[in-house]
Short mmCIF file of C-alpha atoms and ligand atoms in Angstrom, two decimals:
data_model
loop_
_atom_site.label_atom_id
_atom_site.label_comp_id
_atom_site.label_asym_id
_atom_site.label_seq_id
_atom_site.Cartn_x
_atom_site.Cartn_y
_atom_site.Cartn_z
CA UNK H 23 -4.39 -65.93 -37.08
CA UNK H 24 -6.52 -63.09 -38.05
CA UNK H 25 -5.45 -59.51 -36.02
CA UNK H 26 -9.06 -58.81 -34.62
CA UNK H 27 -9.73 -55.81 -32.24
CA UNK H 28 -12.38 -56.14 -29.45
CA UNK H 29 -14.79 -53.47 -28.95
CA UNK H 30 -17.14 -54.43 -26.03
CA UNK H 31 -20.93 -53.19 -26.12
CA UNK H 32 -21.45 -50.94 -23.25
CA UNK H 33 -24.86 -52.22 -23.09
CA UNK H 34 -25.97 -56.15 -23.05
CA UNK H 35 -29.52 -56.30 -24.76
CA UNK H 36 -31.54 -58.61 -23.03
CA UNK H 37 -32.28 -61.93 -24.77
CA UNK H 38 -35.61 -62.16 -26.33
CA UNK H 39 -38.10 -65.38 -25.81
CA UNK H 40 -39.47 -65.78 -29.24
CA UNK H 41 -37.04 -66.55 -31.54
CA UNK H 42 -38.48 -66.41 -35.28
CA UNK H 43 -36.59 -66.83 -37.89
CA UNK H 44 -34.05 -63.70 -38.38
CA UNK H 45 -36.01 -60.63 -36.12
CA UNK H 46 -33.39 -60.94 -33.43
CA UNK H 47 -29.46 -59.97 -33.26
CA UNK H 48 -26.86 -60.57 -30.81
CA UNK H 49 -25.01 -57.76 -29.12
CA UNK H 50 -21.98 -57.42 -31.15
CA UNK H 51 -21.23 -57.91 -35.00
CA UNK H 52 -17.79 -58.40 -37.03
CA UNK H 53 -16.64 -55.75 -39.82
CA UNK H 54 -13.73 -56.10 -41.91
CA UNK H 55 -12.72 -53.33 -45.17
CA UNK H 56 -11.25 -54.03 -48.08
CA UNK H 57 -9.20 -51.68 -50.57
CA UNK H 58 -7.14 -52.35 -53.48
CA UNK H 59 -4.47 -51.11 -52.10
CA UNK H 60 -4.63 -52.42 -48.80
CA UNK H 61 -6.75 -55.81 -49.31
CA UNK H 62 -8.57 -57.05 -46.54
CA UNK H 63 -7.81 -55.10 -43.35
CA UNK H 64 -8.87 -53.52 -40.10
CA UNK H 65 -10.34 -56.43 -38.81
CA UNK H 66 -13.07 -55.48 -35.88
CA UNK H 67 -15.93 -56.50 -33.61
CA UNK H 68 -17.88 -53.81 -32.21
CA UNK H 69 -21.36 -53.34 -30.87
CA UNK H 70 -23.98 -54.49 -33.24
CA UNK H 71 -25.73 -51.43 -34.67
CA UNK H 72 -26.26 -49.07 -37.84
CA UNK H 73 -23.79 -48.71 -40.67
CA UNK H 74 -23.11 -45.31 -42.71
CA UNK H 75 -22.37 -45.68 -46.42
CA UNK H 76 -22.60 -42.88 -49.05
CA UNK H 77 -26.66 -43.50 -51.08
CA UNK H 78 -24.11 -43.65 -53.83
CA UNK H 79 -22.55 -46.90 -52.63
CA UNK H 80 -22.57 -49.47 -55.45
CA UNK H 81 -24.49 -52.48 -53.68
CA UNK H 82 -27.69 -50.37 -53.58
CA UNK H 83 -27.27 -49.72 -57.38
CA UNK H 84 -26.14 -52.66 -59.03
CA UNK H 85 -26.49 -55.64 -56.74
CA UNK H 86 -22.55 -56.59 -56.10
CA UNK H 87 -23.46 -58.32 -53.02
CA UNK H 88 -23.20 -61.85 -51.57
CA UNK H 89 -24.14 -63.58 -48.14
CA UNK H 90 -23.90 -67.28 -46.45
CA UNK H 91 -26.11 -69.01 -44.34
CA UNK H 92 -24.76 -71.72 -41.27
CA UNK H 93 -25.46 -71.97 -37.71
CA UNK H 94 -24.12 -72.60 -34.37
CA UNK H 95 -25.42 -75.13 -32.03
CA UNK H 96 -25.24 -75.52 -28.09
CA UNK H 97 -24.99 -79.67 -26.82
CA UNK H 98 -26.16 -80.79 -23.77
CA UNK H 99 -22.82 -80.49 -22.27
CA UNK H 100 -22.77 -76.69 -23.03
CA UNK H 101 -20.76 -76.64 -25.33
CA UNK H 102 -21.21 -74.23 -29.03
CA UNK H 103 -20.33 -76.18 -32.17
CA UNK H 104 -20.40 -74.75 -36.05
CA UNK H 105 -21.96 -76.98 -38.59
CA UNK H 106 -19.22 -77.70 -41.88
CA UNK H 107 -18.13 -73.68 -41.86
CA UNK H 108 -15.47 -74.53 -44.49
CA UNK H 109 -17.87 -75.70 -47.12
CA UNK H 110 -20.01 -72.28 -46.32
CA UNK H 111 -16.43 -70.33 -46.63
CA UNK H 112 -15.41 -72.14 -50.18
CA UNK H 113 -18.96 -71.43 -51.54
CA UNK H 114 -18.82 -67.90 -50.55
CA UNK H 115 -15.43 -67.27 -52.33
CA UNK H 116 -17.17 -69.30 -55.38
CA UNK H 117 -19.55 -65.91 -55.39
CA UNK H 118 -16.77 -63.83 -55.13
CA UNK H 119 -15.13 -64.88 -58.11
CA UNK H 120 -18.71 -64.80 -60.10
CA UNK H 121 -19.25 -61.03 -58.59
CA UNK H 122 -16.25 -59.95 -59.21
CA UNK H 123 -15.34 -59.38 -55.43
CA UNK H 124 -12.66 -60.18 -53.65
CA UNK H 125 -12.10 -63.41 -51.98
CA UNK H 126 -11.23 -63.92 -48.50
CA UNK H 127 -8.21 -66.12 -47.16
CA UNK H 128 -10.64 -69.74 -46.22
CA UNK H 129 -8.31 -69.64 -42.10
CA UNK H 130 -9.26 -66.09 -41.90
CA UNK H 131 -12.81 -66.00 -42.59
CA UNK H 132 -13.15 -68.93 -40.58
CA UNK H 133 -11.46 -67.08 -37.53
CA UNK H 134 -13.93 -64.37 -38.19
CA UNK H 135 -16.63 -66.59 -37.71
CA UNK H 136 -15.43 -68.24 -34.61
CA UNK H 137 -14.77 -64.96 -33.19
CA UNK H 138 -17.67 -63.46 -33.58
CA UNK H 139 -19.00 -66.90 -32.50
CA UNK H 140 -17.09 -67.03 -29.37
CA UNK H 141 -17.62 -63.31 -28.46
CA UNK H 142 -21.45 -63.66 -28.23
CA UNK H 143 -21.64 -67.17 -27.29
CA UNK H 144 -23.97 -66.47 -24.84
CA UNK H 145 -26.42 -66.14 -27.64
CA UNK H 146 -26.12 -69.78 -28.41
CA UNK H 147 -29.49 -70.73 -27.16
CA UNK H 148 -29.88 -73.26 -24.77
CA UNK H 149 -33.69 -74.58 -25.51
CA UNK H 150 -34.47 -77.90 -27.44
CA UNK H 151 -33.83 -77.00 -31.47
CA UNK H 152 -32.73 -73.43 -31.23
CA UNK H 153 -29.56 -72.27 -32.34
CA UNK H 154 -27.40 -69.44 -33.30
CA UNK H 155 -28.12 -68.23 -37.05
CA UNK H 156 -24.91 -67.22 -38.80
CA UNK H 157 -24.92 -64.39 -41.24
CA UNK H 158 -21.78 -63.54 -43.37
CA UNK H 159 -22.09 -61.10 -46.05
CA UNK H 160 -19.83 -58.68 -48.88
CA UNK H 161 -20.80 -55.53 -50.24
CA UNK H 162 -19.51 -53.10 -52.62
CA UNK H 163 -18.99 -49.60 -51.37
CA UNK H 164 -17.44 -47.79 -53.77
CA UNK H 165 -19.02 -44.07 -53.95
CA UNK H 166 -20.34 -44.01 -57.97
CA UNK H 167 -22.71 -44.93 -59.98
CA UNK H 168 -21.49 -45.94 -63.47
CA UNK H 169 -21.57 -49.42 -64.06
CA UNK H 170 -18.06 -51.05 -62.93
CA UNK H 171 -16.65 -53.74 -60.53
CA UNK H 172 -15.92 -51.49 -57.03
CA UNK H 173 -13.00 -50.97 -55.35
CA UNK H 174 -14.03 -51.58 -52.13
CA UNK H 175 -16.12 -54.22 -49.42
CA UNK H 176 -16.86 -54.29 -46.68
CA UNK H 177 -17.53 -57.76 -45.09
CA UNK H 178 -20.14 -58.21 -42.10
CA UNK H 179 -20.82 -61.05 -39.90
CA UNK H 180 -24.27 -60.80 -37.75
CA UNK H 181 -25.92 -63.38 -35.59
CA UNK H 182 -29.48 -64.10 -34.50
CA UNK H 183 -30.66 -66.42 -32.52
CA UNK H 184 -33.27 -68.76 -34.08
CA UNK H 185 -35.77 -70.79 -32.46
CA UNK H 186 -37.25 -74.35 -33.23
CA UNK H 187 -38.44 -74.47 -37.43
CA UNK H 188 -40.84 -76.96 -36.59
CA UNK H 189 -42.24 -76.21 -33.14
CA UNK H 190 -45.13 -78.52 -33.60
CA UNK H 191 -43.14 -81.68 -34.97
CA UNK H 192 -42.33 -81.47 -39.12
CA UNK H 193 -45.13 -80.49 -41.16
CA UNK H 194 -44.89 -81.41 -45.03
CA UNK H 195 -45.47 -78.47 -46.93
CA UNK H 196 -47.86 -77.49 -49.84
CA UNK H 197 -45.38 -76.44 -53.17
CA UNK H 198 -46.67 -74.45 -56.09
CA UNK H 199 -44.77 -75.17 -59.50
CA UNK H 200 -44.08 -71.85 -60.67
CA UNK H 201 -44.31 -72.05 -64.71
CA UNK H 202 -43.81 -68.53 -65.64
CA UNK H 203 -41.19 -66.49 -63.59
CA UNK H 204 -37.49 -67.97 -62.93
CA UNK H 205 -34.93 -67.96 -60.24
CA UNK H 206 -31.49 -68.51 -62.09
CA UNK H 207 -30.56 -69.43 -65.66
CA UNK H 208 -27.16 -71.67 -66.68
CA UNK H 209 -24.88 -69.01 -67.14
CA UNK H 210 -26.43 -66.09 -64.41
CA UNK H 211 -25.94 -66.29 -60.60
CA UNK H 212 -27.74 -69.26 -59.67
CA UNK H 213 -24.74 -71.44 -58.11
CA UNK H 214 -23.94 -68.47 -56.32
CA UNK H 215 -25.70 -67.25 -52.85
CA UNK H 216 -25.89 -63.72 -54.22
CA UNK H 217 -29.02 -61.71 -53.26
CA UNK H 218 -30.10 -60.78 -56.57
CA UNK H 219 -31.26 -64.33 -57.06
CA UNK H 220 -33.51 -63.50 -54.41
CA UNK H 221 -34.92 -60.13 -55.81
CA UNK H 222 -35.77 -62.63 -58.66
CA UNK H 223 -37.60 -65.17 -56.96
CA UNK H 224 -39.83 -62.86 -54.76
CA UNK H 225 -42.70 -62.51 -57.10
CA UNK H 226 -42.80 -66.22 -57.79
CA UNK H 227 -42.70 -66.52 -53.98
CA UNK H 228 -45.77 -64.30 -53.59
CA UNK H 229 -48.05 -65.72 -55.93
CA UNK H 230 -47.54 -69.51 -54.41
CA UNK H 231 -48.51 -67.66 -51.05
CA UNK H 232 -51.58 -66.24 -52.54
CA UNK H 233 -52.62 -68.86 -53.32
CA UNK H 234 -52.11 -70.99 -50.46
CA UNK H 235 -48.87 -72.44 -50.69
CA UNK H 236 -45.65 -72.47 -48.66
CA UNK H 237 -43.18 -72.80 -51.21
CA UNK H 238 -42.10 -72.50 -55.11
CA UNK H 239 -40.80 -75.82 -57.49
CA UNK H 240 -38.31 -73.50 -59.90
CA UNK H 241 -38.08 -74.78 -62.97
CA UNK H 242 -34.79 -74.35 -65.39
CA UNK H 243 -35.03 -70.94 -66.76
CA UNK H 244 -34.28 -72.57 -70.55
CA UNK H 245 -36.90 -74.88 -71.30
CA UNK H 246 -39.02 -74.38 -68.02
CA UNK H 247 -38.90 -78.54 -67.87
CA UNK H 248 -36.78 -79.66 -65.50
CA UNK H 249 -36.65 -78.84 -61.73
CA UNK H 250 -34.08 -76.49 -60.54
CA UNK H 251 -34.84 -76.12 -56.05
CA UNK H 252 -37.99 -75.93 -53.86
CA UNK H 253 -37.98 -72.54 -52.34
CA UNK H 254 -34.53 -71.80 -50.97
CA UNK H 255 -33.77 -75.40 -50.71
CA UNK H 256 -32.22 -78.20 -52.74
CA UNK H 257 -34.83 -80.69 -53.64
CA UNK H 258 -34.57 -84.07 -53.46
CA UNK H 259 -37.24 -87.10 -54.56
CA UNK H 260 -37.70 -90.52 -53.70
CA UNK H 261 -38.82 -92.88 -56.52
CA UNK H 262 -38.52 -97.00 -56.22
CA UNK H 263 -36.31 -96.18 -53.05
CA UNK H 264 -33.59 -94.82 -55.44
CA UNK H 265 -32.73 -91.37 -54.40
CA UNK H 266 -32.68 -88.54 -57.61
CA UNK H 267 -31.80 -84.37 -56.83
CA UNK H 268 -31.40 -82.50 -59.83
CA UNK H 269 -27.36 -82.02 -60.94
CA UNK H 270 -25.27 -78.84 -59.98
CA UNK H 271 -25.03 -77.44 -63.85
CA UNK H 272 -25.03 -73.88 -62.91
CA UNK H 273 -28.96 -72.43 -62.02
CA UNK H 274 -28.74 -74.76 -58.45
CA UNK H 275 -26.99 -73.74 -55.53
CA UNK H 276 -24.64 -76.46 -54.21
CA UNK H 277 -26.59 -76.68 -50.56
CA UNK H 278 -24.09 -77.75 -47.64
CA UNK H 279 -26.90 -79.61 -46.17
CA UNK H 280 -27.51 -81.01 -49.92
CA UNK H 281 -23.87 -82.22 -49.93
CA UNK H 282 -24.19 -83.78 -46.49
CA UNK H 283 -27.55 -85.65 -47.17
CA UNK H 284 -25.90 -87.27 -50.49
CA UNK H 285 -23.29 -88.15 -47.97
CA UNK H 286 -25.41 -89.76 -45.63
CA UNK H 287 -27.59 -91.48 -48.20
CA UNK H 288 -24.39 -93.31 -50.06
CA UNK H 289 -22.81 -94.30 -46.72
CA UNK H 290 -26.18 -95.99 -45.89
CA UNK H 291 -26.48 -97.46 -49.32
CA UNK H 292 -28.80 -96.19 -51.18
CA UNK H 293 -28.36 -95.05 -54.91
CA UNK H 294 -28.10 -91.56 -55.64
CA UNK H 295 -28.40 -89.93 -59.05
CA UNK H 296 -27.19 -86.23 -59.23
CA UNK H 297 -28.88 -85.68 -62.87
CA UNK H 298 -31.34 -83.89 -64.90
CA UNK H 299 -34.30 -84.48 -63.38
CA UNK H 300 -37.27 -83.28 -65.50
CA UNK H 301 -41.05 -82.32 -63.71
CA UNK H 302 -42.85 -85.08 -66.38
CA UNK H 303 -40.56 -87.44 -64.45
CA UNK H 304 -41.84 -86.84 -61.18
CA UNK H 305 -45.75 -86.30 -62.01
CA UNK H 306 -45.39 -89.96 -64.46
CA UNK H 307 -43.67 -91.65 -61.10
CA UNK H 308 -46.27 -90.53 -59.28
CA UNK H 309 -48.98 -91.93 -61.49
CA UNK H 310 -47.59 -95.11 -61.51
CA UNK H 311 -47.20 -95.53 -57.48
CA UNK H 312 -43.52 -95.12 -57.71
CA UNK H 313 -42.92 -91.51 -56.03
CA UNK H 314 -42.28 -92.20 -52.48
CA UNK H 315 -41.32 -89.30 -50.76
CA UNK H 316 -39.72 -85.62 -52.05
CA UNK H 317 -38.25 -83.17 -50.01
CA UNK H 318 -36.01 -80.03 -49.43
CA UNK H 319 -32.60 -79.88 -47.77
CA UNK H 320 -31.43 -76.48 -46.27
CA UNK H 321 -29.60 -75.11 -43.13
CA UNK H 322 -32.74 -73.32 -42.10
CA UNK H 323 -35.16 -76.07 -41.95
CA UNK H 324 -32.71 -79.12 -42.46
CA UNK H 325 -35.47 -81.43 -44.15
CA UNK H 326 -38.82 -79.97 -45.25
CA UNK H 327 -40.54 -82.81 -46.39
CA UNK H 328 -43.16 -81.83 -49.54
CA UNK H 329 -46.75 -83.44 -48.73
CA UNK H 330 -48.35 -81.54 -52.10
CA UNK H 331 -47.57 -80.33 -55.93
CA UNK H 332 -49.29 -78.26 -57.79
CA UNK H 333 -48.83 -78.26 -61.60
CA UNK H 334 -51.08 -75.81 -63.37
CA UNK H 335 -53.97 -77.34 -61.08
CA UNK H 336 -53.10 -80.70 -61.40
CA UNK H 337 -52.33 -81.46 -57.71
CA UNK H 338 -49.99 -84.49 -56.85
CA UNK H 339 -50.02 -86.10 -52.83
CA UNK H 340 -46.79 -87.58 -51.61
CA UNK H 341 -46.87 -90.11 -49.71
CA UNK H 342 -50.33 -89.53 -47.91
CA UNK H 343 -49.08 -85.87 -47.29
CA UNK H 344 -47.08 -87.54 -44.41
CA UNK H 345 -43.15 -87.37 -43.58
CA UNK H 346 -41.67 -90.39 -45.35
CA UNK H 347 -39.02 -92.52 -43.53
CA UNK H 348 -35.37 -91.40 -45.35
CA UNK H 349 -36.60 -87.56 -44.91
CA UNK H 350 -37.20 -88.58 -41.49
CA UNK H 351 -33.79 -90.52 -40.94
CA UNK H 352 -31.90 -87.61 -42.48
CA UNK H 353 -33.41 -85.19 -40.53
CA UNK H 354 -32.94 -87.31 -36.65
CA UNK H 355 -29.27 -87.63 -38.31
CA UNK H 356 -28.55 -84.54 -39.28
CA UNK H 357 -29.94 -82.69 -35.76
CA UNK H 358 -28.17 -85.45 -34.04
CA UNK H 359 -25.43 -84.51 -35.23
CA UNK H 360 -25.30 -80.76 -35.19
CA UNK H 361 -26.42 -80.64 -31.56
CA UNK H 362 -24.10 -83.49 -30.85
CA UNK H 363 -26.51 -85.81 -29.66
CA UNK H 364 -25.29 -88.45 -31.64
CA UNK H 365 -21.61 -89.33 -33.28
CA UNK H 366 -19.91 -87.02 -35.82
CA UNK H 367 -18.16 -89.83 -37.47
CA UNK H 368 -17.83 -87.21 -40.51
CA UNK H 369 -16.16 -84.51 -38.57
CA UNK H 370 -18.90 -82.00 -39.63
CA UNK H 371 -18.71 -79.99 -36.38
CA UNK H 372 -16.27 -77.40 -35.10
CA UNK H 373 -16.09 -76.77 -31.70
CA UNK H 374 -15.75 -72.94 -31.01
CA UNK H 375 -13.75 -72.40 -27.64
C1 PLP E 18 -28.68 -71.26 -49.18
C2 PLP E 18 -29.51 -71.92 -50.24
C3 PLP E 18 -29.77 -73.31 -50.26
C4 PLP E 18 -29.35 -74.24 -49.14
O1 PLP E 18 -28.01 -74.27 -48.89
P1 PLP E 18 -27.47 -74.79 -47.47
O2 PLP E 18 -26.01 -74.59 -47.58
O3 PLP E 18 -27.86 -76.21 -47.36
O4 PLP E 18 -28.12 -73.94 -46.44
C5 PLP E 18 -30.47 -73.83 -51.32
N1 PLP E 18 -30.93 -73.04 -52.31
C6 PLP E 18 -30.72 -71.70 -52.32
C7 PLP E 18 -31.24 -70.90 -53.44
C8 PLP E 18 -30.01 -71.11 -51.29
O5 PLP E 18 -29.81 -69.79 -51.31
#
């Protein structure tokens, strides 16, 4: 078990009303240091609030920095559940070992998590669809600014309370094939959840948005021909009810919620090709009838079902621009699960007591 001292917040912030997506944070936080000497150490929570570092400190040079994504989720009976934490934990120690930072015992980061969890439960909301955004993240702090791998982290967990992503029922989105600019390249940081990959992807991200659109297709960085992820999601596509998401060869992030929908899909039967999947593939499918549904698969927005492409102004409907049936069956199953509505036969959820 993990040595973690309790500081209480003096002060309870009151809870807000509107939850959007990642404005809000809960009263207390979870810090942890690491040293070469000393490894991982001085485990703590203490009231959320600012941080000091020296302007010096190697993340806000070069970028050594990593973070995870999961959520916890209150069930009717009251009680707070985490959705597949050790999947989040083994990915982030995959981007430790990319980085070059140090990884963190799987038991202990997972007691930091339910912790931090447990110590702020009462910010596991109670309304229909909200829940309790998890973020974990490393830095490196090291004072200097030559290039080098630092000497020391530090490793923060915050939490924000997140209402429902689809208030109004699921809307498919409008996606904008970005042909020029790329998120990841075989070989760079793609398969890990580093923020640099997001520094790359923000102009691609503004440019769909200018022109209307909700979301970027990423294309391989090589040959800018076959599709990497929608947005911040894994992408999957629907063609002659045989289910096709592009392979994890090093530019895609291996998704948790990716892993549990191929998961799903196999246990009810359906054929599912982790491959190459190229963008003439999906636009000739469509021609001929055969592209039934495509959609993205993250822990933010679960399912995000695509209702429009556009490829260099050729624009391609999906299935009327309407929610398609698996997306839809994924999506009741995978909420149904993570607010325990329905039977975790998989044994996705932790409870956090
Ligand atoms: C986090 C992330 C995803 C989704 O992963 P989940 O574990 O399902 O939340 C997909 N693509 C990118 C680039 C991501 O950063």
């Amino acid at each position: 078990m993990l040595n973690i001292k309790i500081e209480q917040t003096k002060q309870k912030k009151e809870k807000p009303k509107d939850m959007p997506f990642g404005k809000h944070f809960s009263d207390h936080m979870f810090i942890m240091d690491y040293s070469r000497d000393k490894g991982w150490h001085d485990a703590r929570i203490v009231p959320f609030g600012n941080i000091s570092l020296s302007p010096a400190a190697m993340v806000f040079h070069y970028a050594q920095e990593l973070f995870e994504g999961l959520k916890a989720y209150r069930t009717e009976s009251g009680k707070v559940q985490i959705f597949r934490p050790e999947k989040n934990i083994a990915r982030m120690n995959w981007t430790c070992e990319r980085l070059c930072m140090p990884e963190i015992d799987p038991q202990d980061a997972l007691d930091a998590i339910e912790a931090i969890v447990r110590t702020d439960s009462d910010w596991v909301p109670s309304e229909p669809d909200h829940s309790l955004y998890i973020r974990p993240f490393m830095i490196a702090t090291d004072p200097y600014i030559g290039v080098k791998i630092s000497g020391t982290y530090l490793f923060i967990i915050i939490l924000s309370p997140v209402g429902a992503y689809y208030p109004e029922g699921i809307d498919p989105v409008k996606i904008y094939v970005e042909n020029e600019y790329v998120r990841a390249v075989r070989g760079g940081l793609g398969f890990a959840k580093a923020g640099a990959n997001y520094a790359a992807s923000l102009k691609g991200q503004e440019r769909a948005q200018d022109m209307g659109y909700t979301q970027v297709l990423w294309l391989d960085g090589v040959e800018r021909k076959y599709i990497d992820e929608v947005g911040t999601m894994n992408v999957f596509f629907v063609i002659d009810n045989k289910i096709i998401t592009p392979s994890l060869e090093g530019s895609v992030l291996p998704g948790v919620t990716r892993d549990s929908c191929i998961h799903l899909l196999k246990d009810w039967g359906y054929t599912v090709e982790e491959r190459k999947v190229a963008l003439s593939e999906i636009t000739e499918a469509n021609k001929a009838g055969k592209l039934n549904e495509a959609f993205g698969a993250g822990t933010a927005a679960v399912i995000s079902p695509i209702g429009t492409l556009n490829d260099n102004g050729n624009i391609i409907e999906i299935n009327g621009g309407e929610i398609g049936p698996i997306a839809q069956k994924l999506y009741d199953t995978l909420t149904g699960i993570q607010w325990g509505k329905i039977e975790d036969k998989y044994d996705w959820t932790l409870e956090v007591q």
